[in-house]
mmCIF file with all atom_site columns, C-alpha atoms and ligand atoms in Angstrom:
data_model
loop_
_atom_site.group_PDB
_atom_site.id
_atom_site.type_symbol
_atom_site.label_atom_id
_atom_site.label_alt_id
_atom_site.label_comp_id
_atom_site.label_asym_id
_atom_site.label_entity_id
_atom_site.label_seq_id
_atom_site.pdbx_PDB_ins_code
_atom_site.Cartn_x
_atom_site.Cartn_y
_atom_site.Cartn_z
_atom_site.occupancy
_atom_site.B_iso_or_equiv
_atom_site.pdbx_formal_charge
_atom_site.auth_seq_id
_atom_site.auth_comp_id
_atom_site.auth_asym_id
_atom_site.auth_atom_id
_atom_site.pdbx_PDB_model_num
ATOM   1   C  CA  . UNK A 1 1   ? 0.000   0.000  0.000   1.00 0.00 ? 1   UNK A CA  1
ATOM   2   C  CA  . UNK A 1 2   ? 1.656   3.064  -1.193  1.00 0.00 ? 2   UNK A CA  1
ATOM   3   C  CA  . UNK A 1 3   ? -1.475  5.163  -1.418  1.00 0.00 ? 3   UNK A CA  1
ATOM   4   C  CA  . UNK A 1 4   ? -1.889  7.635  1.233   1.00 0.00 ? 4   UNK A CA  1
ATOM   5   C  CA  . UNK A 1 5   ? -4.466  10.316 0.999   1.00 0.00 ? 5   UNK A CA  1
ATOM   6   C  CA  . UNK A 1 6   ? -6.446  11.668 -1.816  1.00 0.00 ? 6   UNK A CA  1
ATOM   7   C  CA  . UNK A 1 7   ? -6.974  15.648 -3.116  1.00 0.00 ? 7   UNK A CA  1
ATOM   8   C  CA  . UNK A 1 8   ? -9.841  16.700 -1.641  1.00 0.00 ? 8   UNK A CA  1
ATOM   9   C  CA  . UNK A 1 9   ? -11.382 18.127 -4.975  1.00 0.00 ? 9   UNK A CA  1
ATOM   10  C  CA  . UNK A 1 10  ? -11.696 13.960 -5.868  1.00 0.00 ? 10  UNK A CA  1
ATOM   11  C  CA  . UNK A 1 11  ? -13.179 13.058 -2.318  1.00 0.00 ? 11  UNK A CA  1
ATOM   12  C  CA  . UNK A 1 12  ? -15.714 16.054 -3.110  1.00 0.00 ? 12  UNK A CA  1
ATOM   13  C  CA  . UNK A 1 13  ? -16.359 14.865 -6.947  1.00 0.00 ? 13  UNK A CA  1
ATOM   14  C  CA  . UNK A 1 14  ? -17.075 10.731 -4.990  1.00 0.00 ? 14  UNK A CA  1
ATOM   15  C  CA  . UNK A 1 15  ? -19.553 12.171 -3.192  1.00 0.00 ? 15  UNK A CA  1
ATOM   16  C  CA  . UNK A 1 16  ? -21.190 14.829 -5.580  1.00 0.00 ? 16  UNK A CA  1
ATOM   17  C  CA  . UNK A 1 17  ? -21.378 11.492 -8.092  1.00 0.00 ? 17  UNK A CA  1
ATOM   18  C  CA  . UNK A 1 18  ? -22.936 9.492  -4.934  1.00 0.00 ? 18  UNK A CA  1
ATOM   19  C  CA  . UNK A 1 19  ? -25.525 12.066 -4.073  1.00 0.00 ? 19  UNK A CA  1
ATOM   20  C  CA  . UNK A 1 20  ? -26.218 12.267 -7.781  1.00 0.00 ? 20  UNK A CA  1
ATOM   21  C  CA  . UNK A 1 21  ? -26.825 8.901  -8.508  1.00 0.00 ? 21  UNK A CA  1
ATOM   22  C  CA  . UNK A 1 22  ? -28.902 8.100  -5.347  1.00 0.00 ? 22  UNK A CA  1
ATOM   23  C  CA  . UNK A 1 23  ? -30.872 6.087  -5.339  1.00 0.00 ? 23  UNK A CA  1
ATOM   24  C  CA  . UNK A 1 24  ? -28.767 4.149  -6.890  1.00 0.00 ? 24  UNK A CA  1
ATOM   25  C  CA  . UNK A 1 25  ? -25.095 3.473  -6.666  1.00 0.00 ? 25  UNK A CA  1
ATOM   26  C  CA  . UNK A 1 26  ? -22.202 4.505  -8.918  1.00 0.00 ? 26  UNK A CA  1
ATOM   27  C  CA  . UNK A 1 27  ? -18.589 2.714  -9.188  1.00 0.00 ? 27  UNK A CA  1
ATOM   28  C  CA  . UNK A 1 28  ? -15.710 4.333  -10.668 1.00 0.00 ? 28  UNK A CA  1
ATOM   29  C  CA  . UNK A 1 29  ? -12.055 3.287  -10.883 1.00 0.00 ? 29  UNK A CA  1
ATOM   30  C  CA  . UNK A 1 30  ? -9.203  5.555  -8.940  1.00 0.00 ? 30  UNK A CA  1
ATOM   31  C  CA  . UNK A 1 31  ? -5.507  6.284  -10.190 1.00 0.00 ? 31  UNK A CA  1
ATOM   32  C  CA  . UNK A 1 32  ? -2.831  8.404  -8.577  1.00 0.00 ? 32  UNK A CA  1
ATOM   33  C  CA  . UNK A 1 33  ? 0.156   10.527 -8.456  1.00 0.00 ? 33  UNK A CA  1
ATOM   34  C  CA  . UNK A 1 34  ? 2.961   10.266 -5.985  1.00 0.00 ? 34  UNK A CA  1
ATOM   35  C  CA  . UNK A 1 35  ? 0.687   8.247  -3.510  1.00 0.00 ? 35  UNK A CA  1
ATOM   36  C  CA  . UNK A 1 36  ? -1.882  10.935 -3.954  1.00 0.00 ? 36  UNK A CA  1
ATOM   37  C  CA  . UNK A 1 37  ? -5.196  9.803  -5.464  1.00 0.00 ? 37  UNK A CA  1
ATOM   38  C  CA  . UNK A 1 38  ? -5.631  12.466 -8.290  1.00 0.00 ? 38  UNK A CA  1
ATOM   39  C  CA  . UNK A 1 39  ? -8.011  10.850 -10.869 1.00 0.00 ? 39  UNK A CA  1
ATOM   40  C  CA  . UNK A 1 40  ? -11.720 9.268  -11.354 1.00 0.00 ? 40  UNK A CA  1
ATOM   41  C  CA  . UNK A 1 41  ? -12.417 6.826  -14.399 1.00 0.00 ? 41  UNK A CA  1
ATOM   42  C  CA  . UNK A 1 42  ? -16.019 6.405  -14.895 1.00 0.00 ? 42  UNK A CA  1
ATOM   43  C  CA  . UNK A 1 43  ? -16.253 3.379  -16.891 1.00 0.00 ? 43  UNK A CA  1
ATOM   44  C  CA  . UNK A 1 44  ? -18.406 3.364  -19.520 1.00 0.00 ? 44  UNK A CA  1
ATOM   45  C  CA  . UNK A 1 45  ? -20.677 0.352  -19.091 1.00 0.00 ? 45  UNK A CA  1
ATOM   46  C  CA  . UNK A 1 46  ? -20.745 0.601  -15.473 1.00 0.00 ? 46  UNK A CA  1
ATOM   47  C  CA  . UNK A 1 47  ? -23.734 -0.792 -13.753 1.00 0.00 ? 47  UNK A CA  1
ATOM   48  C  CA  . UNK A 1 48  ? -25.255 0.953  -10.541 1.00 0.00 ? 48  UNK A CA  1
ATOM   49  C  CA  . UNK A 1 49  ? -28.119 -1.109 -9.384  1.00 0.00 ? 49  UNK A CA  1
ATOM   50  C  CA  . UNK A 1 50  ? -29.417 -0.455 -6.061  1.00 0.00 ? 50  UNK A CA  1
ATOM   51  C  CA  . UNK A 1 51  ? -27.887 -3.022 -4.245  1.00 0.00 ? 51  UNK A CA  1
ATOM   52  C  CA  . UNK A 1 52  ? -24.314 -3.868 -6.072  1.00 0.00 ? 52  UNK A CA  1
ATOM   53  C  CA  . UNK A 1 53  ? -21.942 -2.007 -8.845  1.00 0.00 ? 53  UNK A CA  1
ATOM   54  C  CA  . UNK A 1 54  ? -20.063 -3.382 -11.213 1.00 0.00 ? 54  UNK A CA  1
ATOM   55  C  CA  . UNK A 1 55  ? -17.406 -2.425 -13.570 1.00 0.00 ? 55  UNK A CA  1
ATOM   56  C  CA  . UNK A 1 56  ? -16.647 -4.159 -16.902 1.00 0.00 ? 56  UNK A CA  1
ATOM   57  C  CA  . UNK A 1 57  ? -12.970 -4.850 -16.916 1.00 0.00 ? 57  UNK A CA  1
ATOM   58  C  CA  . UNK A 1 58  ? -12.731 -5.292 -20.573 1.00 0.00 ? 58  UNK A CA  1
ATOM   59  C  CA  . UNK A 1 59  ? -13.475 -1.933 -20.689 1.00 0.00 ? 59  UNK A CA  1
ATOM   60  C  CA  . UNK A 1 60  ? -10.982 -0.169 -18.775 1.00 0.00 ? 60  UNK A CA  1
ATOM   61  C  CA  . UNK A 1 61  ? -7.807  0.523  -20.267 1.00 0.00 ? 61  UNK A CA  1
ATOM   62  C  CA  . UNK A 1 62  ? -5.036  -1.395 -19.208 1.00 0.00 ? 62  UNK A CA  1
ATOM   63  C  CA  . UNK A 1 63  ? -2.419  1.819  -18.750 1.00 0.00 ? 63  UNK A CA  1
ATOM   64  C  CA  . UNK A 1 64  ? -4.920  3.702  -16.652 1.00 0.00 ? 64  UNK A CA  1
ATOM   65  C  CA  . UNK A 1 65  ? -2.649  2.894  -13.432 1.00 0.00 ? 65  UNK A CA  1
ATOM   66  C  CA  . UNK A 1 66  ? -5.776  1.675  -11.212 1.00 0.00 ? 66  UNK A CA  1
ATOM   67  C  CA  . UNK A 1 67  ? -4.748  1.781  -7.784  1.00 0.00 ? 67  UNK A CA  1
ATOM   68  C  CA  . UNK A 1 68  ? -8.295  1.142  -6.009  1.00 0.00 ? 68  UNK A CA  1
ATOM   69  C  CA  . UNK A 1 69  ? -12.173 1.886  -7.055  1.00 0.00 ? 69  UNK A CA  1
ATOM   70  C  CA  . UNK A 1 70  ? -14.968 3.893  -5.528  1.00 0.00 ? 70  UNK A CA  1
ATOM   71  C  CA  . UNK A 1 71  ? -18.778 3.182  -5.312  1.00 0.00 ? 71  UNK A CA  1
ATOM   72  C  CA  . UNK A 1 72  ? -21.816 4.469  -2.819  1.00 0.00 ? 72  UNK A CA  1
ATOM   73  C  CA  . UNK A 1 73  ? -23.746 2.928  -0.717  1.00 0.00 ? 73  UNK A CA  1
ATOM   74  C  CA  . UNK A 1 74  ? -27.304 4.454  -0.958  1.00 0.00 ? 74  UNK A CA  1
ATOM   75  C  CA  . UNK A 1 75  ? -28.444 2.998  2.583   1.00 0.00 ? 75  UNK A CA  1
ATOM   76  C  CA  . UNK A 1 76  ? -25.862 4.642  4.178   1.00 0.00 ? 76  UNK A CA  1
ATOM   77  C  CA  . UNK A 1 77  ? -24.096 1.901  5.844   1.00 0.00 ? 77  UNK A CA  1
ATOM   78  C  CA  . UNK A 1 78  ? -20.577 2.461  4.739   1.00 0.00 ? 78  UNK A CA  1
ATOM   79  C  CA  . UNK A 1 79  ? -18.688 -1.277 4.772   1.00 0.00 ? 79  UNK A CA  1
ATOM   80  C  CA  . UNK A 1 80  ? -17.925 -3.234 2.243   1.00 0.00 ? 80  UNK A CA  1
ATOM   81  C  CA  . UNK A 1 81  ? -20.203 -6.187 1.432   1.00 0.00 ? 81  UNK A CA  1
ATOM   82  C  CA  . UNK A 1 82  ? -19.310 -9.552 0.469   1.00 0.00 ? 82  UNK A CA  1
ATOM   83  C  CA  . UNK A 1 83  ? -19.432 -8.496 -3.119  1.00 0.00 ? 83  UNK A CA  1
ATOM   84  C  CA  . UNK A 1 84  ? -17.430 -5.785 -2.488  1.00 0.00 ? 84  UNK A CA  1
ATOM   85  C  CA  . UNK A 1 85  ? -14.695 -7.447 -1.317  1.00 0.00 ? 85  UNK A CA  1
ATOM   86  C  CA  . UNK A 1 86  ? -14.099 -9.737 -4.113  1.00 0.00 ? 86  UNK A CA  1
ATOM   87  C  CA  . UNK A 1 87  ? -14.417 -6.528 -6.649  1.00 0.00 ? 87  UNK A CA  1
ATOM   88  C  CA  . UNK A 1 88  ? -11.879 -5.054 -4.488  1.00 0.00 ? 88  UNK A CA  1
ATOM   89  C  CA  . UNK A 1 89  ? -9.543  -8.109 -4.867  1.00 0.00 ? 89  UNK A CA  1
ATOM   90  C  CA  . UNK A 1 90  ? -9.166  -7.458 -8.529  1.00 0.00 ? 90  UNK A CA  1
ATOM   91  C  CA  . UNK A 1 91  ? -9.282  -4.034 -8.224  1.00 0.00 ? 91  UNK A CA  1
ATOM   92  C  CA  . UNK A 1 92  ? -6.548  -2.582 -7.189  1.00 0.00 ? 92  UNK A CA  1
ATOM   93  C  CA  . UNK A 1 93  ? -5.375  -1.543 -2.821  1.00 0.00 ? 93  UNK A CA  1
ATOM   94  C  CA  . UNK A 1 94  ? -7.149  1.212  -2.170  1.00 0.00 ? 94  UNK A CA  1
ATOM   95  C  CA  . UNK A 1 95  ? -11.653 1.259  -2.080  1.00 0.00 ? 95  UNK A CA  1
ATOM   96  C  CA  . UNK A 1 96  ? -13.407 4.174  -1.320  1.00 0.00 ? 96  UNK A CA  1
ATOM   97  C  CA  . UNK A 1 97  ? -16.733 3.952  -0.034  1.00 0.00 ? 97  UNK A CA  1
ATOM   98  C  CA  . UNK A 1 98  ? -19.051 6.902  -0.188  1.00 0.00 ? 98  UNK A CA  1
ATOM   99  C  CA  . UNK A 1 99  ? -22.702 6.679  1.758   1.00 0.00 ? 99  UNK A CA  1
ATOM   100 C  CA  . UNK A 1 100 ? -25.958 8.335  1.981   1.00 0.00 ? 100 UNK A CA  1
ATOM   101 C  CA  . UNK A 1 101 ? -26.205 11.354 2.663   1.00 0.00 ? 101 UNK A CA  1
ATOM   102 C  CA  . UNK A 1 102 ? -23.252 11.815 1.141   1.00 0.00 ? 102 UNK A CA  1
ATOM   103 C  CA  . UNK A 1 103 ? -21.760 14.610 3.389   1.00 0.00 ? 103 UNK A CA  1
ATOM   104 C  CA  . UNK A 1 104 ? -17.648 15.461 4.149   1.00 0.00 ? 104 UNK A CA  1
ATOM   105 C  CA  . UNK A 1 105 ? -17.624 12.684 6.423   1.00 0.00 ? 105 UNK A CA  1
ATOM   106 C  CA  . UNK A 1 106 ? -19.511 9.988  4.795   1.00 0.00 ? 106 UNK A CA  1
ATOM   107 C  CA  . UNK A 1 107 ? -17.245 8.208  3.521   1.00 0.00 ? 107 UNK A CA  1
ATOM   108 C  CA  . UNK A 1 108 ? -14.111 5.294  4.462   1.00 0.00 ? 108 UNK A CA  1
ATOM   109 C  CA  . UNK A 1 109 ? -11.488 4.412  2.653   1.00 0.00 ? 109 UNK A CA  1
ATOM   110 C  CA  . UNK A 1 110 ? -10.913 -0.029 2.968   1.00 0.00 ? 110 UNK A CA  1
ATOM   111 C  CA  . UNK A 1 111 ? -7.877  -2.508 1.943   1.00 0.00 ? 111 UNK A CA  1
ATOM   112 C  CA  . UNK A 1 112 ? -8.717  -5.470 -0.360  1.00 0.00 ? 112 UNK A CA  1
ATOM   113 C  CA  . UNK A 1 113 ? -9.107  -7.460 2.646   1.00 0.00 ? 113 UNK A CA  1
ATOM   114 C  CA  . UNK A 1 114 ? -12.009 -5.297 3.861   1.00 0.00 ? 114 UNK A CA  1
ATOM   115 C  CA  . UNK A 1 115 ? -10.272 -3.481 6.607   1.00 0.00 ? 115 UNK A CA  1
ATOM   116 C  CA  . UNK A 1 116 ? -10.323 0.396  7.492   1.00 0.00 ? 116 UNK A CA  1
ATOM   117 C  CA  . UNK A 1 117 ? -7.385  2.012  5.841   1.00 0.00 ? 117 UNK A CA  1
ATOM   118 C  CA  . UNK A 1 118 ? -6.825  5.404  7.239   1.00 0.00 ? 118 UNK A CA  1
ATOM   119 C  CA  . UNK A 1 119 ? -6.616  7.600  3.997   1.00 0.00 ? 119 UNK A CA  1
ATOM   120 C  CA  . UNK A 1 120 ? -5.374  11.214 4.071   1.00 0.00 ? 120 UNK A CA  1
ATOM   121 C  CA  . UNK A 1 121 ? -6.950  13.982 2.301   1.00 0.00 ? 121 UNK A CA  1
ATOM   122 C  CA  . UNK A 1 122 ? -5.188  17.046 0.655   1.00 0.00 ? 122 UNK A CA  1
HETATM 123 ZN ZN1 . ZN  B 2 .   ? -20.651 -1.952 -1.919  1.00 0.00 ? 1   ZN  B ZN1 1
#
């Protein structure tokens, strides 16, 4: 894990994208700079349904530099389902979950494994 915060202009933009998609959820892919988390890939093709995301890998480009993905939780419980955690497996180190109502502190940042990883923001 080399990833340790994210500009707070993305964090902002995760949860803008959650509150606009609510009800249902959105999933985007995450790249960085110098540790920093600095870019959001909406994947084209991505499905929000109300209870699970998904991403189609064969759409994301392979030099994109994924470190980690981002998706919302609409009912506000903010920890990573059994779903999420095999997404998050393939995926990238660093998951972002964003929850209703979608305010500054909404959100936690998780490890593969499904643990609380204790992300910076700049
Ligand atoms: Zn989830």
């Amino acid at each position: 894990m080399n990833i340790s915060a994210i500009e707070k202009e993305k964090l902002d933009l995760l949860l803008e994208l959650g509150k606009n998609s609510h009800p249902r959820e959105f999933a985007a892919l995450l790249s960085a700079t110098s540790g920093v988390i600095s870019e959001v890939h909406m994947i084209p093709g991505s499905i929000g349904g109300p209870t699970s995301a998904q991403i189609p890998f064969d759409m994301v480009p392979i030099n994109l530099g994924i470190v980690g993905s981002a998706h919302s939780h609409p009912n506000g419980a903010i920890c990573p389902s059994e779903a999420d955690i095999h997404f998050f497996a393939v995926s990238g180190s660093c998951h972002i979950i964003v929850g209703y109502p979608y305010g500054s502190d909404d959100w936690r940042c998780f490890l593969p494994d499904g643990t609380r990883y204790h992300l910076g923001v700049v």
